[in-house]
Coordinates of C-alpha atoms in Angstrom, one line a residue:
M419 CA 5.7 12.8 -11.3
D420 CA 9.0 14.5 -11.1
E421 CA 7.3 17.7 -9.9
V422 CA 5.5 15.7 -7.1
F423 CA 8.8 14.2 -5.9
S424 CA 10.5 17.6 -6.0
L425 CA 7.8 19.1 -3.8
L426 CA 8.0 16.2 -1.3
E427 CA 11.8 16.3 -1.2
S428 CA 12.0 20.1 -0.6
A429 CA 9.4 19.8 2.1
I430 CA 11.3 17.0 3.8
F431 CA 14.6 19.0 3.8
G432 CA 12.7 21.7 5.7
S433 CA 11.6 19.3 8.4
K434 CA 13.4 17.1 10.9
S435 CA 10.7 14.5 11.0
N436 CA 12.0 11.0 10.7
A437 CA 8.5 10.0 9.7
A438 CA 8.5 12.4 6.7
E439 CA 11.9 11.0 5.6
H440 CA 10.5 7.4 5.9
R441 CA 7.4 8.3 3.9
F442 CA 9.6 9.7 1.1
Q443 CA 11.8 6.6 1.1
L444 CA 8.8 4.4 0.9
L445 CA 7.7 6.2 -2.2
V446 CA 11.1 6.2 -3.8
T447 CA 11.3 2.4 -3.3
L448 CA 7.8 2.0 -4.7
K449 CA 8.7 3.9 -7.8
E450 CA 11.8 1.6 -8.2
C451 CA 9.5 -1.5 -7.9
V452 CA 7.2 -0.2 -10.6
T453 CA 10.0 0.7 -12.9
R454 CA 11.4 -2.8 -12.6
C455 CA 8.0 -4.2 -13.4
Q456 CA 7.9 -2.0 -16.5
T457 CA 11.3 -3.2 -17.6
A458 CA 10.5 -6.8 -17.0
A459 CA 7.3 -6.5 -19.1
S460 CA 9.5 -6.3 -22.2
I461 CA 11.4 -9.4 -21.2
S462 CA 9.0 -12.2 -20.1
Q463 CA 5.9 -12.9 -18.0
T464 CA 8.0 -14.8 -15.5
A465 CA 10.2 -11.7 -15.0
V466 CA 7.0 -9.6 -14.5
T467 CA 5.7 -12.1 -11.9
D468 CA 8.9 -11.9 -9.8
H469 CA 9.0 -8.1 -9.7
A470 CA 5.3 -7.8 -9.2
H471 CA 5.6 -10.0 -6.1
T472 CA 8.2 -7.6 -4.7
L473 CA 6.0 -4.6 -5.6
I474 CA 3.0 -6.0 -3.8
L475 CA 5.1 -6.6 -0.6
H476 CA 6.4 -3.1 -0.7
L477 CA 3.0 -1.7 -1.3
C478 CA 1.9 -3.5 1.9
N479 CA 4.7 -1.5 3.7
C480 CA 3.4 1.8 2.3
L481 CA -0.2 1.1 3.3
S482 CA 0.7 -0.3 6.7
F483 CA 3.0 2.6 7.7
G484 CA 1.4 4.5 10.5
L485 CA -1.5 2.2 11.2
R486 CA -2.8 2.9 14.7
M487 CA -3.7 -0.6 16.0
T488 CA -1.4 -3.1 17.7
P489 CA 1.0 -4.3 16.5
P490 CA 1.8 -0.9 15.0
G491 CA 2.3 -1.0 11.2
S492 CA 1.4 -4.6 10.8
P493 CA 0.0 -5.6 7.4
A494 CA -2.5 -7.8 9.4
V495 CA -4.1 -4.6 10.7
F496 CA -4.6 -3.3 7.2
W497 CA -7.0 -6.1 6.4
S498 CA -9.5 -4.7 8.9
V499 CA -9.2 -1.4 7.0
V500 CA -10.0 -3.1 3.7
V501 CA -13.0 -4.9 5.1
S502 CA -14.3 -1.7 6.6
L503 CA -13.9 0.2 3.3
S504 CA -15.6 -2.5 1.3
R505 CA -18.8 -2.0 3.4
S506 CA -19.1 1.5 1.9
C507 CA -17.6 0.8 -1.5
P508 CA -19.7 -1.7 -3.4
P509 CA -17.2 -2.2 -6.2
M510 CA -14.8 -3.7 -3.6
L511 CA -17.2 -6.1 -2.1
E512 CA -16.6 -8.9 -4.6
S513 CA -12.8 -8.9 -4.3
V514 CA -13.0 -8.8 -0.5
H515 CA -15.6 -11.6 -0.5
T516 CA -13.4 -13.7 -2.7
I517 CA -10.4 -13.3 -0.4
S518 CA -12.5 -13.9 2.8
H519 CA -13.4 -17.3 1.5
L520 CA -10.1 -18.7 0.2
N521 CA -9.2 -22.2 0.9
N522 CA -5.5 -21.7 1.6
V523 CA -5.0 -18.2 2.9
K524 CA -6.3 -17.8 6.5
T525 CA -4.4 -15.0 8.3
P526 CA -5.2 -11.3 8.1
A527 CA -1.7 -10.5 6.9
G528 CA -1.9 -13.2 4.2
K529 CA -5.3 -11.9 3.1
V530 CA -3.8 -8.4 2.6
V531 CA -1.2 -9.7 0.2
S532 CA -3.7 -12.0 -1.5
W533 CA -6.2 -9.1 -1.9
L534 CA -3.5 -6.8 -3.4
R535 CA -2.4 -9.6 -5.8
L536 CA -6.0 -10.1 -6.9
I537 CA -6.8 -6.5 -7.6
A538 CA -3.5 -6.0 -9.3
S539 CA -4.2 -8.9 -11.6
R540 CA -7.7 -7.5 -12.3
K541 CA -6.4 -4.0 -12.9
Q542 CA -8.4 -2.7 -9.9
L543 CA -5.4 -1.6 -7.8
L544 CA -5.7 2.1 -8.6
P545 CA -9.4 2.6 -8.2
S546 CA -9.4 0.6 -4.9
L547 CA -6.6 2.6 -3.4
N548 CA -8.1 5.8 -4.6
S549 CA -11.3 4.9 -2.8
L550 CA -9.4 4.3 0.4
A551 CA -7.6 7.7 0.0
Q552 CA -10.9 9.5 -0.4
H553 CA -12.4 7.9 2.7
E554 CA -11.1 10.4 5.3
Q555 CA -13.2 9.1 8.2
L556 CA -11.7 5.6 7.8
I557 CA -8.2 7.0 7.4
Y558 CA -8.5 9.1 10.6
R559 CA -9.8 6.1 12.5
H560 CA -7.0 3.7 11.6
Y561 CA -3.9 5.9 10.9
D562 CA -1.7 8.1 13.0
D563 CA -1.1 11.6 11.7
W564 CA 2.4 10.8 10.5
A565 CA 1.2 7.9 8.4
L566 CA 1.7 7.9 4.6
M567 CA -2.0 7.7 4.1
R568 CA -2.5 11.0 6.1
D569 CA 0.0 12.9 3.8
R570 CA -1.9 14.5 0.9
E571 CA 1.2 14.8 -1.3
G572 CA 2.4 11.4 -0.4
V573 CA -0.9 9.7 -1.3
Q574 CA -1.1 11.7 -4.6
A575 CA 2.5 10.5 -5.4
M576 CA 1.7 6.9 -4.5
L577 CA -1.3 6.8 -6.8
Q578 CA 0.6 8.4 -9.7
I579 CA 3.5 5.9 -9.1
I580 CA 1.3 2.8 -9.4
L581 CA -0.6 4.2 -12.5
P582 CA 1.6 2.4 -15.0
I583 CA 0.9 -1.0 -13.4
H584 CA -2.5 -1.0 -15.2
E585 CA -0.6 -1.2 -18.5
I586 CA 1.2 -4.4 -17.4
S587 CA -0.3 -7.9 -17.5
I588 CA 0.1 -9.2 -13.9
S589 CA -0.8 -12.7 -13.0
L590 CA -0.2 -13.7 -9.4
N591 CA -1.5 -16.7 -7.4
F592 CA -3.7 -15.2 -4.7
D593 CA -4.6 -18.5 -2.9
D594 CA -1.2 -19.7 -1.8
S595 CA -0.8 -20.9 1.8
M596 CA 2.7 -19.4 1.8
L597 CA 1.2 -15.9 1.9
D598 CA 0.1 -16.6 5.5
S599 CA 3.8 -16.7 6.7
I600 CA 5.3 -14.1 4.3
F601 CA 5.7 -11.5 7.1
D602 CA 6.8 -13.9 9.8
R603 CA 10.4 -12.6 9.6
P604 CA 10.9 -9.9 12.2
P605 CA 11.2 -6.4 10.6
P606 CA 14.3 -4.3 11.4
P607 CA 13.9 -2.1 14.4
Q608 CA 12.5 1.4 13.7
S609 CA 12.1 4.5 15.7
V610 CA 9.5 6.8 14.2
P611 CA 8.6 9.8 16.3
P612 CA 5.1 11.2 15.8
P613 CA 5.6 14.9 15.1
P614 CA 3.0 16.7 13.0
P615 CA 3.4 15.6 9.3
L616 CA 4.2 18.0 6.5
H617 CA 0.7 17.8 4.9
H618 CA -2.1 15.7 6.4
L619 CA -5.8 15.4 5.9
H620 CA -8.0 18.0 7.6

């Protein structure tokens, strides 16, 4: 993991791309979230739940960064990516079907958080995101070239970062109506130019 971060960091210092810096910071924060979950696991299940909630929200930011559709970078857009992927990835069909028929979560943004909570609790997070990373056609269709999901080293780092999550018992409510409004607060303004990324899928 340290080698991956060193590679990313050295590449970023050789680039003036704000998008590259943003991708790196997303991964740094994701690693911090995972580390807090690991620490909390030695304290109590309640502590794990609190930190796992934050981890899921930040993972939404990672997966939404650079999405092409309007509004740009909205977690709501990512739900269409998940649904599209499930059509060609049978192991994901059951979890997507479960989220699509919840009683309390109705919005696309809420379903994204709900789906990530569900697969994290079932220890399916890594294989599901790995399936997404390998579906190049889907990634090209939905993501701009400066997106995290178009950066080979970035995706590799993200998958390695979340690997320890499978060793932690996570139990999150995935049918909570509050998930529909979890992203209602306006995000801080961002200015991300779209220069060619450091390493993207070919």
